[in-house]
Coordinates of C-alpha atoms and ligand atoms in Angstrom, one line a residue:
Chain A
M23 CA 45.0 -16.8 -31.4
Q24 CA 44.2 -17.0 -35.1
F25 CA 44.8 -14.1 -37.6
W26 CA 43.7 -14.0 -41.2
D27 CA 46.1 -11.2 -42.2
P28 CA 48.6 -11.1 -39.3
R29 CA 50.9 -8.6 -41.1
I30 CA 48.2 -6.0 -41.2
E31 CA 46.2 -7.0 -38.1
E32 CA 49.4 -6.7 -35.9
M33 CA 51.1 -3.9 -37.7
P34 CA 52.5 -1.2 -35.3
K35 CA 50.2 1.8 -35.2
A36 CA 52.8 4.2 -36.7
D37 CA 53.2 2.0 -39.7
L38 CA 49.4 1.6 -40.1
Q39 CA 49.1 5.4 -40.2
K40 CA 51.9 5.7 -42.8
M41 CA 50.0 3.2 -44.9
Q42 CA 46.7 5.1 -44.4
Y43 CA 48.3 8.3 -45.5
K44 CA 49.7 6.8 -48.7
L45 CA 46.3 5.2 -49.5
L46 CA 44.5 8.5 -48.8
K47 CA 46.8 10.6 -50.8
S48 CA 46.6 8.4 -53.9
L49 CA 42.8 8.1 -53.5
I50 CA 42.4 11.9 -53.4
C51 CA 44.7 12.5 -56.4
R52 CA 42.7 9.9 -58.4
L53 CA 39.3 11.3 -57.4
Y54 CA 40.4 14.9 -58.1
S55 CA 41.6 14.0 -61.5
F56 CA 38.9 11.6 -62.7
S57 CA 35.7 12.3 -60.8
P58 CA 33.7 15.4 -61.6
F59 CA 31.7 15.0 -58.3
Y60 CA 34.7 14.8 -56.0
H61 CA 36.6 17.4 -58.1
D62 CA 33.8 20.0 -57.8
R63 CA 33.3 19.2 -54.1
M64 CA 37.0 19.8 -53.4
K65 CA 37.1 23.0 -55.5
A66 CA 34.1 24.3 -53.6
Q67 CA 35.9 23.6 -50.3
K68 CA 39.1 25.2 -51.8
V69 CA 41.2 22.1 -51.1
H70 CA 43.6 20.6 -53.6
P71 CA 45.4 17.2 -53.4
D72 CA 48.6 19.1 -52.7
D73 CA 47.0 20.3 -49.4
I74 CA 47.0 16.7 -48.1
R75 CA 50.4 16.4 -46.6
E76 CA 49.7 14.2 -43.6
L77 CA 47.0 12.0 -42.3
S78 CA 45.2 14.6 -40.2
D79 CA 44.8 16.8 -43.3
I80 CA 41.8 14.6 -44.1
R81 CA 40.0 17.2 -41.9
K82 CA 40.3 19.7 -44.8
L83 CA 38.2 17.5 -47.0
P84 CA 34.4 18.0 -47.3
F85 CA 31.9 15.6 -45.7
M86 CA 29.7 13.2 -47.6
F87 CA 26.1 12.4 -46.6
K88 CA 23.5 9.8 -47.6
K89 CA 21.8 12.6 -49.4
D90 CA 24.8 12.7 -51.9
L91 CA 23.9 9.2 -53.0
R92 CA 20.2 9.9 -53.2
D93 CA 20.8 13.1 -55.2
N94 CA 23.0 11.2 -57.6
Y95 CA 20.6 8.2 -58.0
P96 CA 21.3 5.7 -59.3
N97 CA 25.0 5.7 -60.2
H98 CA 26.2 9.2 -61.1
I99 CA 29.0 9.3 -58.6
F100 CA 30.4 5.8 -59.4
T101 CA 34.1 5.9 -60.2
A102 CA 34.2 2.6 -62.0
T103 CA 33.1 1.9 -65.6
R104 CA 30.2 -0.3 -66.4
E105 CA 32.6 -3.0 -67.5
E106 CA 34.4 -3.0 -64.1
L107 CA 31.2 -3.3 -62.0
V108 CA 30.4 -6.9 -60.9
R109 CA 27.5 -6.3 -58.5
Y110 CA 24.9 -3.8 -57.3
H111 CA 23.2 -3.7 -53.9
V112 CA 20.3 -1.4 -53.2
S113 CA 19.3 -0.1 -49.7
S114 CA 15.7 0.2 -48.7
G115 CA 14.2 3.6 -49.2
T116 CA 12.5 3.9 -45.8
T117 CA 13.6 7.5 -45.5
G118 CA 13.4 8.5 -49.2
K119 CA 14.7 7.3 -52.5
P120 CA 16.7 4.1 -52.3
T121 CA 20.5 4.2 -52.7
V122 CA 22.4 2.1 -55.1
V123 CA 25.9 0.8 -54.3
G124 CA 28.2 -0.6 -57.0
Y125 CA 31.1 -3.0 -56.5
T126 CA 34.2 -3.9 -58.6
Q127 CA 35.7 -7.3 -58.1
K128 CA 38.3 -5.7 -55.8
D129 CA 35.6 -4.1 -53.8
I130 CA 33.9 -7.5 -53.2
D131 CA 37.3 -9.0 -52.3
M132 CA 38.1 -6.3 -49.8
W133 CA 34.7 -6.6 -48.2
S134 CA 35.0 -10.4 -48.0
T135 CA 38.6 -10.0 -46.6
S136 CA 37.3 -7.7 -43.9
I137 CA 34.7 -10.2 -42.8
A138 CA 37.2 -13.0 -43.1
R139 CA 39.5 -11.3 -40.6
G140 CA 36.6 -10.8 -38.2
L141 CA 35.3 -14.3 -38.4
T142 CA 38.8 -15.6 -37.9
A143 CA 39.2 -13.3 -34.9
I144 CA 36.2 -15.0 -33.2
G145 CA 37.6 -18.4 -33.7
L146 CA 35.7 -19.5 -36.8
G147 CA 37.3 -21.3 -39.7
R148 CA 37.3 -24.5 -41.8
G149 CA 34.9 -27.1 -40.5
D150 CA 32.5 -24.5 -39.1
V151 CA 29.0 -24.4 -40.5
I152 CA 27.7 -20.8 -40.7
Q153 CA 24.0 -20.2 -41.1
V154 CA 23.5 -16.9 -42.9
S155 CA 20.0 -15.8 -41.8
Y156 CA 20.4 -12.2 -43.1
G157 CA 18.2 -11.4 -46.1
Y158 CA 19.8 -12.4 -49.4
G159 CA 19.2 -10.1 -52.3
L160 CA 19.4 -6.3 -52.6
F161 CA 20.2 -6.1 -48.9
T162 CA 23.9 -6.4 -48.3
G163 CA 23.7 -8.7 -45.2
G164 CA 23.1 -12.1 -46.8
L165 CA 25.6 -12.0 -49.6
G166 CA 28.2 -10.1 -47.6
L167 CA 28.4 -12.7 -44.8
H168 CA 28.1 -15.4 -47.4
Y169 CA 31.2 -14.4 -49.2
G170 CA 33.1 -13.7 -46.0
A171 CA 32.3 -17.1 -44.6
E172 CA 33.2 -18.9 -47.8
R173 CA 36.5 -16.9 -47.8
I174 CA 37.6 -18.5 -44.5
G175 CA 36.7 -22.0 -45.8
A176 CA 33.6 -22.4 -43.6
T177 CA 30.5 -24.1 -44.9
V178 CA 27.7 -21.7 -45.6
L179 CA 24.1 -22.6 -45.0
P180 CA 22.3 -19.8 -46.9
T181 CA 18.9 -19.8 -45.2
S182 CA 18.1 -16.1 -45.6
V183 CA 15.2 -14.8 -43.4
G184 CA 11.9 -16.5 -42.8
N185 CA 10.5 -20.1 -42.5
T186 CA 12.0 -20.0 -39.0
E187 CA 10.9 -23.5 -37.9
R188 CA 12.8 -25.0 -40.8
Q189 CA 15.8 -22.8 -40.0
V190 CA 15.8 -24.3 -36.5
E191 CA 15.6 -27.9 -37.8
L192 CA 18.4 -27.3 -40.3
M193 CA 20.5 -25.7 -37.6
Q194 CA 20.1 -28.9 -35.6
D195 CA 20.5 -31.4 -38.4
L196 CA 23.5 -29.8 -40.2
E197 CA 25.3 -29.1 -36.9
V198 CA 25.5 -25.4 -37.5
T199 CA 28.2 -23.8 -35.3
A200 CA 27.5 -20.1 -36.0
I201 CA 24.7 -17.9 -37.2
A202 CA 24.7 -14.5 -38.8
C203 CA 21.5 -12.5 -38.5
T204 CA 19.9 -9.5 -36.9
P205 CA 19.7 -9.7 -33.1
S206 CA 15.9 -9.5 -33.2
Y207 CA 15.8 -12.4 -35.7
L208 CA 17.9 -14.5 -33.4
L209 CA 15.5 -13.8 -30.5
H210 CA 12.7 -14.9 -32.8
I211 CA 14.6 -18.1 -33.7
G212 CA 15.1 -18.7 -30.0
E213 CA 11.4 -18.3 -29.3
V214 CA 10.4 -20.5 -32.2
A215 CA 12.9 -23.2 -31.2
E216 CA 11.4 -23.2 -27.7
K217 CA 7.9 -23.5 -29.1
I218 CA 8.8 -26.6 -31.1
G219 CA 10.7 -28.1 -28.2
I220 CA 14.3 -27.5 -29.3
D221 CA 16.7 -26.2 -26.7
I222 CA 19.3 -24.4 -28.7
K223 CA 21.8 -24.6 -25.8
K224 CA 21.5 -28.3 -25.4
D225 CA 20.2 -29.7 -28.7
T226 CA 22.4 -27.8 -31.2
H227 CA 26.1 -27.1 -31.9
L228 CA 25.6 -23.4 -32.1
K229 CA 28.4 -21.5 -30.4
A230 CA 28.5 -18.1 -32.0
G231 CA 26.1 -15.4 -33.3
I232 CA 27.3 -12.6 -35.6
L233 CA 24.6 -10.1 -35.1
G234 CA 24.1 -6.7 -36.7
A235 CA 22.1 -4.5 -39.0
E236 CA 20.2 -3.0 -36.0
P237 CA 21.3 -1.6 -32.7
W238 CA 21.4 -3.8 -29.6
T239 CA 22.8 -3.6 -26.1
E240 CA 25.2 -5.3 -23.7
N241 CA 22.3 -6.5 -21.6
M242 CA 20.8 -8.1 -24.7
R243 CA 24.1 -9.8 -25.3
K244 CA 24.2 -11.3 -21.8
R245 CA 20.6 -12.4 -22.1
M246 CA 21.1 -14.1 -25.5
E247 CA 24.4 -15.7 -24.4
N248 CA 22.9 -17.2 -21.3
W249 CA 19.7 -18.3 -23.0
L250 CA 21.1 -19.8 -26.1
G251 CA 24.5 -20.9 -24.8
I252 CA 26.5 -18.9 -27.4
K253 CA 28.9 -16.0 -27.7
A254 CA 27.2 -13.1 -29.4
Y255 CA 29.3 -10.8 -31.5
D256 CA 28.4 -7.5 -32.9
I257 CA 29.1 -6.7 -36.6
Y258 CA 29.1 -3.2 -38.1
G259 CA 28.7 -1.6 -41.5
T260 CA 26.3 0.0 -43.8
S261 CA 25.6 -0.6 -47.5
E262 CA 27.3 2.7 -48.4
L263 CA 30.6 1.4 -47.1
S264 CA 30.0 -2.1 -48.7
G265 CA 27.7 -3.7 -46.1
P266 CA 28.3 -5.4 -42.7
M267 CA 32.1 -5.7 -42.5
F268 CA 33.7 -4.9 -39.2
T269 CA 33.2 -7.4 -36.3
E270 CA 34.3 -7.6 -32.7
C271 CA 37.1 -9.9 -31.9
A272 CA 36.9 -12.6 -29.1
E273 CA 37.4 -9.8 -26.5
Q274 CA 33.9 -8.4 -27.5
N275 CA 35.1 -4.8 -26.8
G276 CA 34.4 -2.9 -30.0
F277 CA 34.5 -3.3 -33.8
H278 CA 38.0 -3.6 -35.3
I279 CA 38.1 -1.1 -38.1
W280 CA 40.9 -2.4 -40.4
S281 CA 43.2 0.5 -41.1
D282 CA 44.0 -0.5 -44.7
I283 CA 40.3 -0.5 -45.5
A284 CA 38.8 2.4 -43.6
L285 CA 39.9 5.5 -41.7
V286 CA 37.5 6.3 -38.9
E287 CA 36.9 9.8 -37.4
V288 CA 34.4 10.9 -34.7
I289 CA 32.9 14.3 -35.1
D290 CA 30.5 16.6 -33.3
P291 CA 27.3 16.2 -35.4
K292 CA 26.4 19.9 -34.9
T293 CA 29.8 21.6 -35.7
G294 CA 31.6 19.0 -37.7
E295 CA 34.7 19.4 -35.5
S296 CA 36.8 16.3 -34.9
L297 CA 36.6 14.8 -31.5
E298 CA 39.2 13.0 -29.4
P299 CA 39.4 9.2 -28.9
G300 CA 36.8 8.3 -26.2
E301 CA 34.6 11.2 -27.0
K302 CA 31.1 10.4 -28.2
G303 CA 30.0 11.8 -31.5
E304 CA 29.0 10.9 -35.1
L305 CA 31.0 8.2 -36.9
T306 CA 32.6 9.4 -40.1
L307 CA 34.4 6.9 -42.3
T308 CA 36.6 7.2 -45.3
M309 CA 36.9 4.0 -47.4
L310 CA 40.6 4.0 -48.5
Q311 CA 40.5 1.4 -51.2
K312 CA 37.1 1.3 -52.7
E313 CA 37.0 1.6 -56.4
A314 CA 33.4 1.9 -57.6
L315 CA 32.1 4.1 -54.8
P316 CA 34.8 5.6 -52.6
M317 CA 33.2 7.3 -49.6
I318 CA 35.2 10.3 -48.3
R319 CA 34.4 11.4 -44.7
Y320 CA 31.0 9.8 -45.0
R321 CA 28.8 10.8 -42.1
I322 CA 27.0 7.6 -41.1
G323 CA 24.7 9.1 -38.6
D324 CA 25.6 6.6 -35.9
I325 CA 26.7 7.8 -32.5
S326 CA 29.8 6.1 -30.9
S327 CA 33.4 6.7 -29.9
V328 CA 36.8 5.4 -30.9
D329 CA 39.3 3.4 -28.9
E330 CA 42.9 3.8 -30.2
D331 CA 44.5 1.5 -27.6
V332 CA 46.0 -1.8 -28.9
C333 CA 43.4 -4.5 -28.2
P334 CA 44.2 -7.3 -25.7
C335 CA 43.8 -9.6 -28.7
G336 CA 47.0 -8.1 -30.2
R337 CA 45.3 -6.3 -33.1
T338 CA 46.4 -2.7 -33.5
S339 CA 43.5 -1.2 -35.5
P340 CA 41.3 1.4 -33.9
R341 CA 38.1 0.0 -32.5
I342 CA 34.7 1.7 -32.4
N343 CA 32.5 1.1 -29.4
R344 CA 29.0 -0.2 -29.4
I345 CA 26.7 2.1 -31.4
Q346 CA 24.8 4.3 -28.9
G347 CA 22.1 5.5 -31.3
R348 CA 21.4 7.4 -34.5
V349 CA 21.8 11.1 -34.9
D350 CA 18.4 11.0 -36.7
D351 CA 16.7 8.4 -34.4
M352 CA 17.3 10.8 -31.6
L353 CA 13.9 11.8 -30.2
I354 CA 13.6 15.2 -28.7
I355 CA 11.0 14.9 -25.9
R356 CA 10.2 18.1 -24.1
G357 CA 13.6 19.4 -25.2
I358 CA 15.5 16.4 -23.9
N359 CA 17.5 14.1 -26.3
V360 CA 16.3 10.5 -26.0
F361 CA 17.7 7.5 -27.8
P362 CA 15.6 4.4 -28.2
S363 CA 18.7 2.4 -27.2
Q364 CA 18.5 4.0 -23.7
V365 CA 15.0 2.7 -23.4
E366 CA 16.1 -0.8 -24.4
Y367 CA 19.0 -0.7 -22.1
T368 CA 16.8 0.2 -19.1
L369 CA 14.2 -2.4 -19.9
M370 CA 16.8 -5.1 -20.0
T371 CA 17.6 -4.5 -16.4
I372 CA 13.9 -5.1 -15.4
P373 CA 13.2 -8.8 -15.2
E374 CA 9.4 -8.3 -15.1
V375 CA 9.2 -7.1 -18.7
G376 CA 10.4 -8.6 -21.9
E377 CA 13.0 -7.2 -24.4
H378 CA 10.5 -6.1 -27.0
F379 CA 9.2 -2.6 -26.7
Q380 CA 7.5 0.2 -28.7
I381 CA 7.7 3.9 -28.1
V382 CA 4.8 6.1 -29.0
V383 CA 5.3 9.9 -29.0
E384 CA 2.3 12.2 -29.2
R385 CA 1.8 15.9 -28.6
T386 CA -1.0 17.1 -26.4
G387 CA -1.2 20.9 -26.6
A388 CA 2.4 22.1 -26.3
L389 CA 3.7 19.0 -24.4
D390 CA 5.2 15.8 -25.8
D391 CA 3.9 12.6 -24.3
M392 CA 6.0 9.6 -24.5
L393 CA 4.5 6.2 -24.0
V394 CA 6.5 3.0 -23.8
R395 CA 4.7 -0.3 -24.4
V396 CA 6.3 -3.3 -22.8
E397 CA 5.4 -7.0 -22.6
L398 CA 4.7 -8.4 -19.1
T399 CA 6.7 -11.7 -18.8
K400 CA 4.9 -14.9 -17.9
E401 CA 6.8 -15.3 -14.7
S402 CA 5.8 -11.9 -13.3
F403 CA 2.1 -12.1 -14.1
S404 CA 0.2 -11.8 -10.8
D405 CA -3.5 -12.1 -10.3
K406 CA -3.4 -9.0 -8.2
I407 CA -4.0 -5.7 -9.9
N408 CA -1.9 -4.0 -7.3
D409 CA 1.2 -6.1 -8.1
L410 CA 0.8 -5.2 -11.8
M411 CA 0.4 -1.5 -10.9
K412 CA 3.7 -1.7 -8.9
I413 CA 5.5 -3.3 -11.9
R414 CA 4.3 -0.5 -14.1
Q415 CA 5.2 2.2 -11.7
N416 CA 8.7 0.6 -11.3
V417 CA 9.2 0.6 -15.1
E418 CA 8.0 4.2 -15.3
H419 CA 10.3 5.2 -12.5
R420 CA 13.4 3.5 -13.9
L421 CA 12.8 5.0 -17.4
R422 CA 12.3 8.5 -15.9
N423 CA 15.6 8.2 -14.1
A424 CA 17.4 6.9 -17.2
L425 CA 16.0 9.4 -19.7
N426 CA 15.4 12.4 -17.5
V427 CA 11.9 12.7 -19.0
A428 CA 8.5 11.6 -17.7
V429 CA 7.3 8.4 -19.4
D430 CA 4.0 6.6 -19.4
V431 CA 4.2 2.8 -19.5
E432 CA 1.6 0.4 -20.8
L433 CA 1.8 -3.3 -19.9
V434 CA 0.8 -5.4 -22.9
E435 CA 0.3 -9.1 -23.4
P436 CA 3.4 -11.2 -24.2
G437 CA 4.0 -11.7 -27.9
S438 CA 1.7 -8.8 -28.8
L439 CA 4.3 -6.3 -29.8
P440 CA 5.4 -6.6 -33.4
R441 CA 8.6 -8.7 -34.1
F442 CA 10.3 -7.6 -37.2
E443 CA 12.4 -10.0 -39.1
G444 CA 14.5 -7.1 -40.5
K445 CA 15.3 -3.8 -39.1
S446 CA 13.2 -3.1 -36.0
K447 CA 10.9 -0.2 -36.0
K448 CA 10.3 0.6 -32.4
V449 CA 9.3 4.2 -32.5
I450 CA 5.9 5.6 -33.6
D451 CA 6.2 9.4 -33.6
K452 CA 2.7 10.9 -34.1
R453 CA 3.7 14.5 -33.7
A454 CA 3.1 16.7 -36.6
I455 CA 6.3 17.6 -38.3
Chain B
M20 CA -10.1 -30.8 9.1
D21 CA -9.7 -31.5 5.4
T22 CA -9.7 -28.0 4.0
K23 CA -8.3 -29.0 0.6
K24 CA -11.6 -30.0 -0.8
Y25 CA -12.8 -26.5 -0.4
V26 CA -10.0 -24.9 -2.4
I27 CA -11.0 -24.0 -5.9
K28 CA -8.7 -23.5 -8.7
Q29 CA -9.4 -20.2 -10.5
I30 CA -7.6 -19.2 -13.6
S31 CA -6.5 -15.6 -14.0
I32 CA -5.6 -14.1 -17.4
F33 CA -3.7 -10.9 -18.1
S34 CA -5.4 -8.8 -20.6
E35 CA -5.0 -5.4 -22.3
N36 CA -8.1 -3.2 -22.1
R37 CA -9.0 -3.7 -25.7
P38 CA -12.4 -4.4 -27.1
G39 CA -12.9 -8.1 -27.7
R40 CA -10.3 -9.5 -25.3
L41 CA -12.9 -11.3 -23.1
A42 CA -14.7 -12.5 -26.2
A43 CA -11.4 -13.9 -27.5
V44 CA -10.8 -15.8 -24.2
A45 CA -14.4 -17.1 -24.2
Q46 CA -14.1 -18.3 -27.8
A47 CA -10.8 -20.1 -27.1
L48 CA -12.3 -21.9 -24.2
G49 CA -15.5 -22.6 -26.2
E50 CA -13.4 -24.3 -28.8
E51 CA -12.1 -26.7 -26.2
K52 CA -15.6 -27.2 -24.8
I53 CA -14.6 -25.7 -21.5
N54 CA -17.5 -24.0 -19.6
I55 CA -17.1 -20.8 -17.9
L56 CA -19.0 -21.0 -14.6
A57 CA -18.2 -17.6 -13.2
F58 CA -16.0 -14.7 -14.1
S59 CA -15.1 -11.2 -13.2
I60 CA -12.9 -8.6 -14.7
A61 CA -10.6 -6.3 -12.7
E62 CA -9.5 -3.3 -14.5
A63 CA -6.7 -0.8 -14.0
N64 CA -5.7 2.0 -16.3
G65 CA -4.6 0.3 -19.5
F66 CA -4.8 -3.3 -18.5
G67 CA -7.0 -5.8 -16.7
V68 CA -7.2 -9.3 -15.2
I69 CA -9.9 -11.7 -16.2
R70 CA -10.7 -14.2 -13.4
A71 CA -12.7 -17.2 -14.2
L72 CA -14.0 -20.5 -12.7
V73 CA -14.1 -23.2 -15.4
D74 CA -15.0 -26.8 -15.4
H75 CA -11.5 -27.9 -16.7
P76 CA -8.9 -25.4 -15.3
E77 CA -5.9 -27.4 -16.5
K78 CA -7.2 -27.7 -20.0
A79 CA -8.0 -24.0 -20.0
Y80 CA -4.6 -23.1 -18.7
K81 CA -2.9 -25.1 -21.5
K82 CA -5.1 -23.7 -24.2
L83 CA -4.7 -20.1 -23.2
S84 CA -0.9 -20.4 -22.6
S85 CA -0.5 -22.0 -26.1
L86 CA -2.2 -18.9 -27.5
G87 CA 0.3 -16.7 -25.8
Y88 CA -1.8 -15.4 -22.9
N89 CA -0.3 -14.8 -19.5
V90 CA -2.3 -17.3 -17.3
A91 CA -2.0 -18.2 -13.7
F92 CA -3.8 -20.4 -11.2
T93 CA -5.2 -18.7 -8.1
D94 CA -6.8 -20.5 -5.1
V95 CA -10.2 -19.2 -4.2
I96 CA -13.1 -20.4 -2.0
A97 CA -16.8 -20.3 -2.6
V98 CA -19.2 -19.4 0.2
Q99 CA -22.9 -20.2 -0.1
M100 CA -24.9 -17.1 0.7
K101 CA -27.8 -17.2 3.1
D102 CA -30.8 -15.8 1.3
Q103 CA -31.3 -13.0 3.9
P104 CA -30.0 -9.5 4.4
G105 CA -26.6 -9.2 6.0
G106 CA -25.1 -12.5 4.8
L107 CA -22.1 -10.8 3.2
Y108 CA -21.5 -8.7 6.2
D109 CA -21.4 -11.7 8.5
I110 CA -18.7 -13.4 6.4
A111 CA -16.6 -10.2 6.1
K112 CA -16.8 -9.7 9.8
V113 CA -15.7 -13.3 10.6
L114 CA -12.7 -13.0 8.4
G115 CA -11.9 -9.4 9.5
D116 CA -12.0 -10.4 13.1
S117 CA -9.4 -13.1 12.4
G118 CA -7.1 -10.8 10.5
I119 CA -7.7 -12.4 7.2
N120 CA -7.8 -10.0 4.2
I121 CA -10.2 -10.4 1.3
E122 CA -8.3 -9.4 -1.7
Y123 CA -11.3 -9.5 -4.0
S124 CA -14.7 -11.2 -4.3
Y125 CA -17.3 -11.7 -7.0
A126 CA -20.7 -13.4 -7.2
Y127 CA -21.7 -16.6 -8.8
S128 CA -25.3 -17.6 -9.1
G129 CA -25.4 -21.3 -8.5
K130 CA -28.2 -23.7 -9.3
K131 CA -30.4 -22.7 -6.3
V132 CA -28.5 -20.1 -4.3
A133 CA -26.1 -17.2 -4.6
V134 CA -22.5 -18.0 -4.1
L135 CA -19.7 -15.6 -3.2
I136 CA -16.2 -16.4 -4.7
L137 CA -13.5 -15.1 -2.3
R138 CA -9.8 -14.6 -2.8
V139 CA -8.2 -14.3 0.7
D140 CA -4.6 -14.1 1.8
Q141 CA -4.9 -17.1 4.2
V142 CA -7.0 -19.7 2.5
E143 CA -6.9 -22.5 5.1
D144 CA -7.6 -20.2 8.0
A145 CA -10.4 -18.6 6.1
I146 CA -12.0 -22.0 5.4
E147 CA -11.9 -23.0 9.1
K148 CA -13.2 -19.6 10.3
I149 CA -16.1 -19.6 7.8
Q150 CA -17.1 -23.1 8.7
G151 CA -16.7 -22.4 12.4
A152 CA -19.2 -19.5 11.9
G153 CA -21.7 -22.0 10.5
A154 CA -21.6 -20.9 6.9
T155 CA -21.5 -23.4 4.0
L156 CA -18.5 -23.7 1.7
L157 CA -18.9 -25.3 -1.7
E158 CA -16.4 -28.1 -2.5
H159 CA -14.3 -27.9 -5.6
T160 CA -16.1 -30.9 -7.1
V161 CA -19.1 -28.6 -7.6
F162 CA -17.0 -26.8 -10.2
H163 CA -14.5 -29.3 -11.6
Ligands
ZN502 ZN1 40.6 -7.3 -30.5

């Protein structure tokens, strides 16, 4: 078993928490003294650094939201000087103004270290060739993985997104052993490889995928692992925290959240109350060592739960389980909460349809109508209308059971649903807001 | 009896009920100089199946598959219709009496006479029964 930072990765939990308390205390003192934004926030909440006497006192501190970054566009809450900044990343403004994240050299180092620990934990190191097929540029994925992979001494192939045929050829010619990209892009790469007659399982050296930036499921993992002959690992992070930075270990049982880097809480999104380990709620992270843009109790909007048990791999950090959905992606259909990930999970268990889907929600009168468009696979195409009707009824039935809400299903031609080479947009909500 | 020569390879294509799908299929086949000799469309709510007899089924299958269509081969038979009332009834009765189900049928106007394309659940039995009843089946060489 390989470790990048064995001292921290295997540190007993009690020691980790002592370390976290020290880091938190000094961070809060620094912010209260030097940052007008954090100072005012704490004043408004009537909390002073002296009130932070143990780790659980973090619950006294106010939350932060993405809105705080947007409202302070571009850089009004940065806590580093212009001279100290070495990089900006900007997240896409799909839901409003873009957000800008700044980094000091130490911020970049911590980010790279976090990824280096993760890549080491899945058995990568010197001699591995890692193809980084996340977008390079303002998006954090490309450069983030790039620096992390270089940190462990692996060889980076910085292909970015696009020109997929060439990506497949390079993967084969340069004996790439691992690829970092979105799960939907890996599916696309697999399809393109098949089309040009390359069997990734047999014709390449690919053994691992580090997949993130969009939600995916256990079933999708199994499917990709069997199809491509790789181990598929999830990676977690958002640009506000730095970028993708926490991966699963070889056990594939949750993201290791390194305790010296981040403190994770799970809260009830409605009340803000802290939840117990194992309980599902909104992930809330505090970045303990960030210099340019410390995030305190940042509510990410992702739904998951925390596992505090020591991992079988020997690492003591808490783990967060696979992301179940977004607080704001949650669709309310006839009063019932529906996550697109539940739809995906259900479709994965039905062999007659493919993994791509699209949800269309409309309102007729007072009722919500939910339509799920799925691609009929080649193998299950039958000349008989009745067989096709049965497939559709089965999908409708399974979705209704999983979601507790009636769903119409439309069978569409294979390859006709849009494939996105970035974040997937799988929901079209036509209801007037 | 050699029933094989009466088995005709039909291609079936999955299609969404969108305007222009049949035209798109026809155009793709036209590009390959494949002639459509007969076709029918079966529709359900939201999707349909285009069924076609073409002169080069293998080529058609390859072309449409490469374009991403869901395509399948289906075995059908072609019965020459007597130019008199009740022709269809006779054939349906012969098959029905033998417990053979007609899954679907459609017409094809041949050079001189009307032809009925039949998809049945037991192809070989159907061929024997129809011939036994004195009706004429067209050989697949008529089409491809
Ligand atoms: Zn582990």
